[in-house]
Coordinates of C-alpha atoms in Angstrom, one line a residue:
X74 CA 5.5 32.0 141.5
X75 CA 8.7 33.3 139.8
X76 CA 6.5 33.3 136.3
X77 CA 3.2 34.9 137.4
X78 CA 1.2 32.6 136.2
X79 CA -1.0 30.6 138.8
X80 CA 0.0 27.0 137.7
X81 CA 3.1 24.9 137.9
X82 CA 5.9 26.5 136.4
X83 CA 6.3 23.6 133.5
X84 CA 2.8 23.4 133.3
X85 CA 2.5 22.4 129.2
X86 CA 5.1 19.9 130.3
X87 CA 2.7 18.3 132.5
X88 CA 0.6 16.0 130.5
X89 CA 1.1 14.9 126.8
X90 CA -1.7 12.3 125.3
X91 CA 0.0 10.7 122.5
X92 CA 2.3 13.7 122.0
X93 CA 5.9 12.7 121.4
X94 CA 8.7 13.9 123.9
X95 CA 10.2 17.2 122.3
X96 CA 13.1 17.1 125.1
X97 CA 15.1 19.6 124.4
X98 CA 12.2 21.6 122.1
X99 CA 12.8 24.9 123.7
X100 CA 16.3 25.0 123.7
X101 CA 18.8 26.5 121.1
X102 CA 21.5 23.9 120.8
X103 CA 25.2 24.9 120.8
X104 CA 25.9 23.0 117.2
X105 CA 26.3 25.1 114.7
X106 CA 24.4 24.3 111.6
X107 CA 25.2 25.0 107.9
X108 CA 23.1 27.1 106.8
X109 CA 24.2 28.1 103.0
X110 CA 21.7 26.3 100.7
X111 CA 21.9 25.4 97.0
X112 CA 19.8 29.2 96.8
X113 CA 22.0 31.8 94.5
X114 CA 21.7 35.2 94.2
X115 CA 22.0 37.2 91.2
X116 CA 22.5 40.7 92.6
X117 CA 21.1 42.9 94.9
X118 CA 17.7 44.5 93.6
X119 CA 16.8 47.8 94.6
X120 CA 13.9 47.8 96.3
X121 CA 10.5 49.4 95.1
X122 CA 8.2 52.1 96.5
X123 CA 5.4 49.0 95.4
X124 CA 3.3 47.5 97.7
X125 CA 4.9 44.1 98.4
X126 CA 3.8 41.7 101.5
X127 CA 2.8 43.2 104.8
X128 CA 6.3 41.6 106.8
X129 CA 9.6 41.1 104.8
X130 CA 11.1 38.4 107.1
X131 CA 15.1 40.2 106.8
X132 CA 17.2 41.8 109.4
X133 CA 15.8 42.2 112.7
X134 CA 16.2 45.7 112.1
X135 CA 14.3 45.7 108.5
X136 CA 11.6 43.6 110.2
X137 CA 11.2 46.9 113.0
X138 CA 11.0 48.9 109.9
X139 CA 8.1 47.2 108.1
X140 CA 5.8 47.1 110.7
X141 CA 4.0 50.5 110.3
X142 CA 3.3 49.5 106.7
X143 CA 2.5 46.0 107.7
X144 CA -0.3 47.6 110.6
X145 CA -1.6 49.7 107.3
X146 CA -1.9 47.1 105.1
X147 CA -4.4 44.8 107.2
X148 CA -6.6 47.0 108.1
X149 CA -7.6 47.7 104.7
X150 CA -10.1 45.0 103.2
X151 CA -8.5 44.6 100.1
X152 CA -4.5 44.2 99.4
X153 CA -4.0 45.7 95.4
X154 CA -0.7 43.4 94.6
X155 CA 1.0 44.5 91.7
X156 CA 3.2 42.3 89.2
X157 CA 6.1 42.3 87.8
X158 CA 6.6 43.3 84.4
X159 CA 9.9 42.7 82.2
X160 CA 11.2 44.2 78.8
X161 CA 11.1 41.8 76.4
X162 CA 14.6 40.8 75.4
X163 CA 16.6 42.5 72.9
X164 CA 16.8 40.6 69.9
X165 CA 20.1 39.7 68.2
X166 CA 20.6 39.7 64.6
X167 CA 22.0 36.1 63.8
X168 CA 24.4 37.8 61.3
X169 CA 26.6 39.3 64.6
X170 CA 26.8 36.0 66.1
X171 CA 26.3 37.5 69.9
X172 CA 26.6 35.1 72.4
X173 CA 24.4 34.4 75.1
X174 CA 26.9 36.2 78.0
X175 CA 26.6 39.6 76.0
X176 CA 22.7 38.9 76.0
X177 CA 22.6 38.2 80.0
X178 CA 24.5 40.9 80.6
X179 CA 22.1 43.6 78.6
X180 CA 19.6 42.2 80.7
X181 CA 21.2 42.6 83.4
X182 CA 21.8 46.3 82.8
X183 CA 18.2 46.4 82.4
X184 CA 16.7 44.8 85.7
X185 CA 19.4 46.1 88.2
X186 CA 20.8 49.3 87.0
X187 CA 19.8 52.3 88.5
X188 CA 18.1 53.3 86.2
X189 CA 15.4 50.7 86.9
X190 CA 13.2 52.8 88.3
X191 CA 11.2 53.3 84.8
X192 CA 10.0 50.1 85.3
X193 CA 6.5 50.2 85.5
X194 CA 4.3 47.8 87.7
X195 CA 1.7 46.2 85.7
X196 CA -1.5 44.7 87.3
X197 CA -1.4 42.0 84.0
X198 CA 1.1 40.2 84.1
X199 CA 3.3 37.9 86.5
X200 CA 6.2 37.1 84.6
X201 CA 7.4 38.0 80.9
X202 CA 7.2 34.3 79.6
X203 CA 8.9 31.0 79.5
X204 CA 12.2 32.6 77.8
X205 CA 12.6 34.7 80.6
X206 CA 12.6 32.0 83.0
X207 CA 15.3 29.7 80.9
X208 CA 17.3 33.1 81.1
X209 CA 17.1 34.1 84.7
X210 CA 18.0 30.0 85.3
X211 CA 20.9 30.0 83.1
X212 CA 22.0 33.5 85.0
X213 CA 21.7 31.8 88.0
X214 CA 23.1 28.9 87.3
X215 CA 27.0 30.9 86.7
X216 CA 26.7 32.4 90.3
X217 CA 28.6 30.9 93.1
X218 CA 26.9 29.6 96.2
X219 CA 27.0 31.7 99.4
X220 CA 29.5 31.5 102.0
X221 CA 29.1 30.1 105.5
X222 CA 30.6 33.4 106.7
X223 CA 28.1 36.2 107.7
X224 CA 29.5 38.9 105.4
X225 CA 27.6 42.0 104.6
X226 CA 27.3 41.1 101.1
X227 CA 26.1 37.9 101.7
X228 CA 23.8 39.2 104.1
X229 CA 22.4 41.8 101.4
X230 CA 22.1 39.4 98.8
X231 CA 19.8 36.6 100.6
X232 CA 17.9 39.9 101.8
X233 CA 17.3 40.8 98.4
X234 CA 16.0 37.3 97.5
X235 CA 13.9 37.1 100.1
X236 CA 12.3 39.8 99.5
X237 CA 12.5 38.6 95.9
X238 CA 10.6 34.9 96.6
X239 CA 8.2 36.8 98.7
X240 CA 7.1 39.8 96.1
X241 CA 6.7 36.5 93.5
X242 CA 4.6 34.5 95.3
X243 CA 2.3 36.9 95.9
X244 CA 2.9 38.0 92.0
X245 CA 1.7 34.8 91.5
X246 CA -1.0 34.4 93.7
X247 CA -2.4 37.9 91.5
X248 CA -1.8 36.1 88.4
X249 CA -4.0 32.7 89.8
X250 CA -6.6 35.0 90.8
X251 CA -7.5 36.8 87.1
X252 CA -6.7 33.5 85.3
X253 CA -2.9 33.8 84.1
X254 CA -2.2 30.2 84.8
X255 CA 0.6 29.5 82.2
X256 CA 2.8 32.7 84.2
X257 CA 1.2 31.4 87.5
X258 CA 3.3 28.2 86.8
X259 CA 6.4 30.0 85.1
X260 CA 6.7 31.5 88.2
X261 CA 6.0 28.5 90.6
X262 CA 8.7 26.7 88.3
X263 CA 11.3 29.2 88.9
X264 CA 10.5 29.7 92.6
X265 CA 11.1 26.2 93.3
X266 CA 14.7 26.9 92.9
X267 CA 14.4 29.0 96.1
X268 CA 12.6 26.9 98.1
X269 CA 14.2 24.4 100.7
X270 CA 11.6 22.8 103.3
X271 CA 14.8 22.4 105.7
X272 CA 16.1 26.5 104.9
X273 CA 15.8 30.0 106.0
X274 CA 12.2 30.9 107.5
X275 CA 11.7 32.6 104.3
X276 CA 13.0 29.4 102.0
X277 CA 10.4 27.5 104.0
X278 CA 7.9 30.1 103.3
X279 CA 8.6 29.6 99.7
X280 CA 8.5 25.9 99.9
X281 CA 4.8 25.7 102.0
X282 CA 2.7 28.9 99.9
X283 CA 4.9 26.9 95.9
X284 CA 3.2 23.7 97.5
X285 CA -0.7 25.4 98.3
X286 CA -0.4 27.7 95.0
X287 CA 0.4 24.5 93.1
X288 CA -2.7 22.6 94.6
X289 CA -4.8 25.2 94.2
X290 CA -4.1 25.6 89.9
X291 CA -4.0 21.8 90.1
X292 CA -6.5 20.3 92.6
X293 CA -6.2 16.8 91.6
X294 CA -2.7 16.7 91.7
X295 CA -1.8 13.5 93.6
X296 CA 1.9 14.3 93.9
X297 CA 1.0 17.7 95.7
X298 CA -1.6 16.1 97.4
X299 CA 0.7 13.8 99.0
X300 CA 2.9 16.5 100.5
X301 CA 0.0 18.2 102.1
X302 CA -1.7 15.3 103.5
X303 CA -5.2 16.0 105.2
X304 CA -5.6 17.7 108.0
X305 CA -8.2 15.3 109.5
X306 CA -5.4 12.6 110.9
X307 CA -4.4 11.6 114.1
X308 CA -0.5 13.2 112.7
X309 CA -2.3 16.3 112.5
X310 CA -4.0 16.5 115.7
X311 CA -0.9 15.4 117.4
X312 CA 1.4 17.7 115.7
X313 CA -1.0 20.5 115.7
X314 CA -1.1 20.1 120.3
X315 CA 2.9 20.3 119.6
X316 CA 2.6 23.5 118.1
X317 CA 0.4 24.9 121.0
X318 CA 3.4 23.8 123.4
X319 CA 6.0 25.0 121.7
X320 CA 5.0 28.3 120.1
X321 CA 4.5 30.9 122.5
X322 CA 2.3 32.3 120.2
X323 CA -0.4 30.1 121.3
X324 CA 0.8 29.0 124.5
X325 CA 0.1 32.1 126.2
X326 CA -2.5 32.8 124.3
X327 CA -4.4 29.6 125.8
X328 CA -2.6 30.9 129.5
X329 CA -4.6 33.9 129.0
X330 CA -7.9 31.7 128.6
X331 CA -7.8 29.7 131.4
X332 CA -6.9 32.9 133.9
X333 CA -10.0 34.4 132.6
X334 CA -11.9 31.1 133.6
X335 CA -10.1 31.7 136.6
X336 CA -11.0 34.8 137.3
X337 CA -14.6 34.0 136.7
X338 CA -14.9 31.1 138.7
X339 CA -13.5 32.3 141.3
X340 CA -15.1 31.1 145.4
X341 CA -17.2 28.0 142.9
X342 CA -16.5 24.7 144.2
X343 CA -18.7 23.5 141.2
X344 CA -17.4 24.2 138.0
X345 CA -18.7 22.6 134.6
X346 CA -16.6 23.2 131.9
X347 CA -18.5 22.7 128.1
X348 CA -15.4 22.4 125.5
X349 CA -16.0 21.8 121.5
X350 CA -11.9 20.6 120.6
X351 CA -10.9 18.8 123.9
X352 CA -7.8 18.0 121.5
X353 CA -5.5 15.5 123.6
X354 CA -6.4 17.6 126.7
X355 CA -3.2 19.8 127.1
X356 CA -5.0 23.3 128.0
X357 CA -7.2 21.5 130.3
X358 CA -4.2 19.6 132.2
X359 CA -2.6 23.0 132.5
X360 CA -6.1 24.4 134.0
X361 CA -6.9 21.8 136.5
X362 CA -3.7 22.6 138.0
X363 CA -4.2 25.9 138.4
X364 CA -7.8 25.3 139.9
X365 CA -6.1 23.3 142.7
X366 CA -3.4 25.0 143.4
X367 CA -6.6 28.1 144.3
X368 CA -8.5 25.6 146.7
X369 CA -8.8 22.0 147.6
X370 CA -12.1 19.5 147.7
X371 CA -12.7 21.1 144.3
X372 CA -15.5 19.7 142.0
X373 CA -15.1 19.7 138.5
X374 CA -17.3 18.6 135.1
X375 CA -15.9 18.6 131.5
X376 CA -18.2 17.6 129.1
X377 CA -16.5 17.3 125.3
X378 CA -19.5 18.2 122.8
X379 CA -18.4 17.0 119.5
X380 CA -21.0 17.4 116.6
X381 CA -20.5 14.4 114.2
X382 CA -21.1 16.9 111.0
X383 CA -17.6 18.1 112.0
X384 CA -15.3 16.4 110.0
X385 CA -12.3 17.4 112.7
X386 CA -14.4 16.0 115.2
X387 CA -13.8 12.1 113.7
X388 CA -11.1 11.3 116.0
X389 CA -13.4 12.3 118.6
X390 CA -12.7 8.0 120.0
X391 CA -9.7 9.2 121.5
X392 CA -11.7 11.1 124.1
X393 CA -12.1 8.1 126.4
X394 CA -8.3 7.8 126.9
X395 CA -8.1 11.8 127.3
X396 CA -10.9 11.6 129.8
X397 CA -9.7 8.8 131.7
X398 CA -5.8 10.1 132.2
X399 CA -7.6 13.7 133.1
X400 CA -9.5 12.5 135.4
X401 CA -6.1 10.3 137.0
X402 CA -4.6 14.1 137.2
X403 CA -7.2 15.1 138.9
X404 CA -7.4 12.6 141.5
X405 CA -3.8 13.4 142.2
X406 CA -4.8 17.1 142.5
X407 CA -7.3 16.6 145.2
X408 CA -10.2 17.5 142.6
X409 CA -13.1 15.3 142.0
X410 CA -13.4 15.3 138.1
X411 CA -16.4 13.5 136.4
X412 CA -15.3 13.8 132.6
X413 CA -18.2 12.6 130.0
X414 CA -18.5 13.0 125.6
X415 CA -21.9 14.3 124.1
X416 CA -22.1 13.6 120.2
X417 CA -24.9 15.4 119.3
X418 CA -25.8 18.6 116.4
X419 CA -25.6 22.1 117.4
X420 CA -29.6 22.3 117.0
X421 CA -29.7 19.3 120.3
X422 CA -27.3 21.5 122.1
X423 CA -29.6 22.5 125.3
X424 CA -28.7 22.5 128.8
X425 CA -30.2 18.8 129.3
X426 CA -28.1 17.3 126.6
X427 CA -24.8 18.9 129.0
X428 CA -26.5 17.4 132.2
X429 CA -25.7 20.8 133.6
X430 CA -27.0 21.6 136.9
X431 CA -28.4 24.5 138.3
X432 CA -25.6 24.8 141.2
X433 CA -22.5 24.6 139.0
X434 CA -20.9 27.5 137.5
X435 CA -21.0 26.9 133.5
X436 CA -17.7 27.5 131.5
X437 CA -17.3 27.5 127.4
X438 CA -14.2 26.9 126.4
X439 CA -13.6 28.2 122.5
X440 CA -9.8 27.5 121.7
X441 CA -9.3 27.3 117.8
X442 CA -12.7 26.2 116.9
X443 CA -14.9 28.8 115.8
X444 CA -12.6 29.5 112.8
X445 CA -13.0 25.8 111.5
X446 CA -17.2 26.1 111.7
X447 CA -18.7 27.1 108.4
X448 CA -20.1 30.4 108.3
X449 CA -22.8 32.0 106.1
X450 CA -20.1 32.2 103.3
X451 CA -20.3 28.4 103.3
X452 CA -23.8 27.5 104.0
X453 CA -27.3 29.3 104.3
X454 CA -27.4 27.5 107.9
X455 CA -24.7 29.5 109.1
X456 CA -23.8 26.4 112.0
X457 CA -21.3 29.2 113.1
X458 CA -23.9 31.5 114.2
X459 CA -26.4 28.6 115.0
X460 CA -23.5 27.4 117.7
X461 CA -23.1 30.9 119.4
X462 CA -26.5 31.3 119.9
X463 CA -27.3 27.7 121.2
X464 CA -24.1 28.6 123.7
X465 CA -25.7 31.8 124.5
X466 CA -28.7 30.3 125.5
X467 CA -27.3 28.1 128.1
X468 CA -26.2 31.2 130.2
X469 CA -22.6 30.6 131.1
X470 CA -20.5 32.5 133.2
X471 CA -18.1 33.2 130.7
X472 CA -16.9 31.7 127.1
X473 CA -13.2 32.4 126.4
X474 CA -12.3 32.5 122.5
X475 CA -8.7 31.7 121.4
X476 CA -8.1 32.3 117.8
X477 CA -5.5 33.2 115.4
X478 CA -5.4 36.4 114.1
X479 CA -5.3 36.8 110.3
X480 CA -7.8 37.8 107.6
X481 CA -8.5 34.1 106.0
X482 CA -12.2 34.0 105.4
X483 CA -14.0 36.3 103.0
X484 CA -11.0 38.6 102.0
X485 CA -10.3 38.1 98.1
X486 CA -7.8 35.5 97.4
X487 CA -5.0 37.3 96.5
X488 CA -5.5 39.4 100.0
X489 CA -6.1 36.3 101.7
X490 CA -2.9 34.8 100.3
X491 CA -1.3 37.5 101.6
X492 CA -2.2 37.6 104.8
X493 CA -1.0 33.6 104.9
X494 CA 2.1 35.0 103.7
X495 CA 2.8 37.2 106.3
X496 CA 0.8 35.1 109.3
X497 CA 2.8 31.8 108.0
X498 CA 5.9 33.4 107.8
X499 CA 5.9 35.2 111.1
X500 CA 5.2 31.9 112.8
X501 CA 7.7 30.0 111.3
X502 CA 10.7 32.7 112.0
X503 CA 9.5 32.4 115.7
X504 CA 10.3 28.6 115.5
X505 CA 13.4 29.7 114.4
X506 CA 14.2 31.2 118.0
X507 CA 12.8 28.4 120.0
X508 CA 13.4 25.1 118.4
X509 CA 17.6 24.4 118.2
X510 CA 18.6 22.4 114.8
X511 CA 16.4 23.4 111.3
X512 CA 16.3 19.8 110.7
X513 CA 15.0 18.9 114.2
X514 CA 12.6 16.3 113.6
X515 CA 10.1 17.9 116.0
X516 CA 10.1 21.5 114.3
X517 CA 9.7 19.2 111.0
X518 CA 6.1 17.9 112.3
X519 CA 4.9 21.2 113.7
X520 CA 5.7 23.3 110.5
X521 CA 4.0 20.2 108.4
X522 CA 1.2 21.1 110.7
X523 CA 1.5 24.5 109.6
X524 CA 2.0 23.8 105.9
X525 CA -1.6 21.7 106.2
X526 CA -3.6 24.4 107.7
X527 CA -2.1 27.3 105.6
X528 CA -2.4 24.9 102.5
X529 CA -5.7 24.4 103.6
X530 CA -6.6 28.3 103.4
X531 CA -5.2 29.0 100.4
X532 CA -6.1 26.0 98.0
X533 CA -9.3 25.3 98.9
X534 CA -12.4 27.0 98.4
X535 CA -16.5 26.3 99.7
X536 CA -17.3 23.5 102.3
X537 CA -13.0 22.1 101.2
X538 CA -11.9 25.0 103.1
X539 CA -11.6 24.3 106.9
X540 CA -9.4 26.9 107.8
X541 CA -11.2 30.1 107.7
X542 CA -9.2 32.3 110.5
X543 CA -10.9 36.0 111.0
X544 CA -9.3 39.1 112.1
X545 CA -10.3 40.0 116.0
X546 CA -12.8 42.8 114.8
X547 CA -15.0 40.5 113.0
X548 CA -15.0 38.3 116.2
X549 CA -16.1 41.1 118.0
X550 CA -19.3 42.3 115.9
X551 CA -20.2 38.9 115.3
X552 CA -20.5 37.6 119.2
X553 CA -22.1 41.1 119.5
X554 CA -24.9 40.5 117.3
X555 CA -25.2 36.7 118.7
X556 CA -25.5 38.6 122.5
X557 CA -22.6 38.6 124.3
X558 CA -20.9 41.0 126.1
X559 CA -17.1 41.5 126.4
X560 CA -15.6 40.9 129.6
X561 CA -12.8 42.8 130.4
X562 CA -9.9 40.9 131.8
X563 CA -8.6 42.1 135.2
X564 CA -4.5 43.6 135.7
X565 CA -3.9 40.4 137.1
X566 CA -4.4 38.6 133.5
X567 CA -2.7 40.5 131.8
X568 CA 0.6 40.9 134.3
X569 CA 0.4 37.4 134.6
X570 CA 0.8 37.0 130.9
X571 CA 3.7 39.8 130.4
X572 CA 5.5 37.8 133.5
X573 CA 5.4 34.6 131.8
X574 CA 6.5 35.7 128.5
X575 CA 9.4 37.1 130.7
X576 CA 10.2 33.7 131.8
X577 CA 11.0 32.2 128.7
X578 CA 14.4 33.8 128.3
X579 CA 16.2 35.8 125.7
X580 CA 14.0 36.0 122.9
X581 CA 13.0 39.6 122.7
X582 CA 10.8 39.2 119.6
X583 CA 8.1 37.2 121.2
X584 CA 5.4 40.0 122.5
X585 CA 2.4 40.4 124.2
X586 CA -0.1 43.4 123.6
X587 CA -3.4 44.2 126.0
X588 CA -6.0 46.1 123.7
X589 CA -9.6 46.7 123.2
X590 CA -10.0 44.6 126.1
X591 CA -8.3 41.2 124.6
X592 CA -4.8 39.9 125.1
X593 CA -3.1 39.4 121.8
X594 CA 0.3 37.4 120.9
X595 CA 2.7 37.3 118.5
X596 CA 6.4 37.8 117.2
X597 CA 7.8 41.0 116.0
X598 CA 5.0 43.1 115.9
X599 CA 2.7 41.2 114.2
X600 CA -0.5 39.4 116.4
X601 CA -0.5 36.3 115.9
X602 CA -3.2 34.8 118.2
X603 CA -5.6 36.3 120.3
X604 CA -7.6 35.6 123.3
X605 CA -10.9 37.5 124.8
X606 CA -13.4 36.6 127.1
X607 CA -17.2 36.8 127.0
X608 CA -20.2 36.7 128.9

């Protein structure tokens, strides 16, 4: 086929379970949207040699530039983020009367001259104090609004401030972490003023990490709690199966999964497939197709193991209507598909619970999942571990693992928040390439989606904290040490992959890289998901 990839050619258009039609979802409209928001600009800062977040979301051309730093940054274990520091203001005697425009603009000389490079970089402290925050407002508050047209200047300017919102939120994040809550809310007060949910990438950025940060000083919040929702709802599941259609990100990541299975089952005419997150069924739609497009009179098991200590598992009633339109699909295909749900623990989890049989091929699927099991961070049962070696034990084939790639577990919160940043921030300038109109109502549900998992990772702490993504390396050791071996994908994979990604037009910042023997996806440099496969 013209894309490579052994399937139908709209093959994550082929079956939606409760997904809304996102006609159109791909697709850049011709409308041309007004983009100028309420955001001001004071003037342009001069940027420091300080270590700032690992991707500045600007130019195309300043995003090429900040990806060597941004590949130095996370391989270290801990991110040191500085924060600001701010003269105090000058006082004025009462007897010369000064007014409040000579006082803004001494400040002003002060933070942008220059000379500002004296400035030093204080670990203490995220924001001078209240006063300085009623200034800055009151300075911003004479500037005029940007203007539709794409002028250099203007084009400096919201550069500056992005690079401005970004520096403070992770500013603020430091000042969370060592107990400075009154500047940790001075600055989420002023950065609200650059935040717009319906923005720039970066001013939706700002809105999602001002919501988490907030919810995180201020758990009990029910305002903030609102916003963010939980992420244990049928909106979330559905939303989240949107994201995996629309993003390449994860789309091909979940491609290069079920080639592997491919690959692997390969001359079986009995293939039993073991998946922990069945979802609403959309990588194993995609999957069945490709299995009969390879050979006819084909016989296939999916068993969906859902353990009921999972609290993402508790829509796991919606499996009967998955299993029965999969199995209509298959019956279409020419494959004989006998789907069936097993809600046991992980300790049950043994090769007579699955019903497998010794002449079937056995396939475990791992596509977002591992990262949502407590680890022994969490609990002194370690149900993460427990899980790989139960799978182990039943001597598949092959286990593919799909997972994003961003250092969300154990890393120290201000790192971690970080590494949201810069994960969260990536993904949502992608949807900027691939989803026409920022207030489409389908880019609105997938980047709530996103808001709830990276709100998840950053407010939450212990057993609250689902979300607990790992960086591919940590993957690696730790199916290593549970017994399996990497198996390296074939040429094939991986061509098939790069022909796809191909396929999906003009958007040259989508990219796939082959490595350490795993495909990994992502947008301008950065990796967003990866996916390996293991025997």
């Amino acid at each position: 086929m013209a894309s490579g990839y052994p399937g139908r050619d709209d093959i994550w258009g082929a079956l939606r379970f409760g997904v809304e039609s996102t006609g159109g979802l791909l697709k850049r409209s011709l409308t041309t949207e007004q983009e100028a928001q309420n955001a001001v600009f004071v003037r342009s800062v001069k940027q420091k040699n300080h270590v700032g977040s690992p991707i500045s979301f600007l130019s195309p051309t300043s995003i090429q530039s900040s990806l060597s730093s941004a590949s130095s940054l996370r391989g270290h274990g801990n991110l040191k983020v500085s924060c600001w520091s701010f003269p105090a203001a000058i006082p004025v005697e009462p007897e010369k009367k000064s007014t409040i425009t000579s006082r803004l603009q001494q400040l002003e000389r002060q933070l942008f001259d220059d000379e500002d490079d004296e400035f030093s970089m204080s670990n203490g402290s995220a924001m001078a104090n209240s006063e300085w925050s009623e200034t800055m407002q009151k300075l911003i508050s004479t500037q005029k609004p940007l203007s539709n047209s794409p002028t250099s200047s203007s084009s400096s300017s919201s550069s500056s401030l992005a690079a401005s919102s970004r520096q403070m939120l992770l500013d603020t994040a430091t000042a969370i972490s060592v107990g400075n809550l009154d500047s940790a809310a001075a600055n989420l007060s002023f950065l609200k003023s650059a935040a717009n949910k319906l923005g720039s990438p970066e001013q939706r950025l700002t809105a999602m990490m001002v919501t988490a940060l907030a919810l995180r000083i201020n758990p009990r919040d029910p305002a903030t709690l609102a916003v963010t929702s939980d992420i244990f709802t049928p909106e979330h599941l559905t939303s989240s199966q949107m994201l995996y259609e629309a993003s390449p990100c994860f789309k091909l990541a979940l491609m290069t999964a079920n080639l592997a299975i491919l690959e692997a089952t390969n001359e079986h005419p009995k293939i039993h497939i073991i998946d922990f997150d069945v979802g609403q069924g959309l990588q194993l739609a995609s999957l069945l197709h490709s299995l009969a497009e390879r050979h006819r009179h084909l016989s296939v098991k999916i068993t969906a193991f859902c353990d009921p200590s999972f609290p993402f598992n508790s829509l796991a009633g919606n499996l009967s209507l998955v299993g029965d339109r999969l199995a209509k699909l298959a019956e279409g295909l020419g494959i004989v598909l006998t789907f069936s749900t097993v809600n046991r623990r992980i300790t049950e989890l043994d090769r007579a619970a699955l019903n497998c049989e010794e002449e079937e091929v056995l396939v475990v699927n791992f596509a977002f999942l591992l990262s949502r099991i407590a680890d022994e961070s969490v609990s002194p049962a370690n149900p993460r571990d427990e899980l790989l070696r139960r799978v182990k034990a039943l001597g598949p084939k092959v286990i593919t693992l799909v997972e994003q790639d961003m250092n969300g577990n154990t890393a120290p919160f201000a790192t971690r928040f970080a590494e949201a940043c810069a994960h969260y921030g990536a993904l949502l300038e992608s949807m900027e390439a691939i989803i026409a109109g920022r207030q489409s109502s389908e880019r609105v549900r997938v980047e709530a989606c996103l808001a709830r998992k990276a709100c998840n990772s950053v407010a939450w702490e212990g057993a609250d904290r689902v979300e607990r993504c790992e960086l591919y390396g940590k993957w690696k050791a730790r199916l290593g040490m549970a017994g399996f071996r990497q198996v390296q994908l074939g040429p094939g994979v991986v061509e098939s992959i790069k022909l796809r990604l191909a396929s999906l037009g003009n958007n040259p910042g989508f990219m796939v890289k082959e490595e350490d023997g795993r495909v990994g996806c992502g947008w301008m440099g950065r990796v967003i998901s990866v996916a390996s496969a293991w025997h």
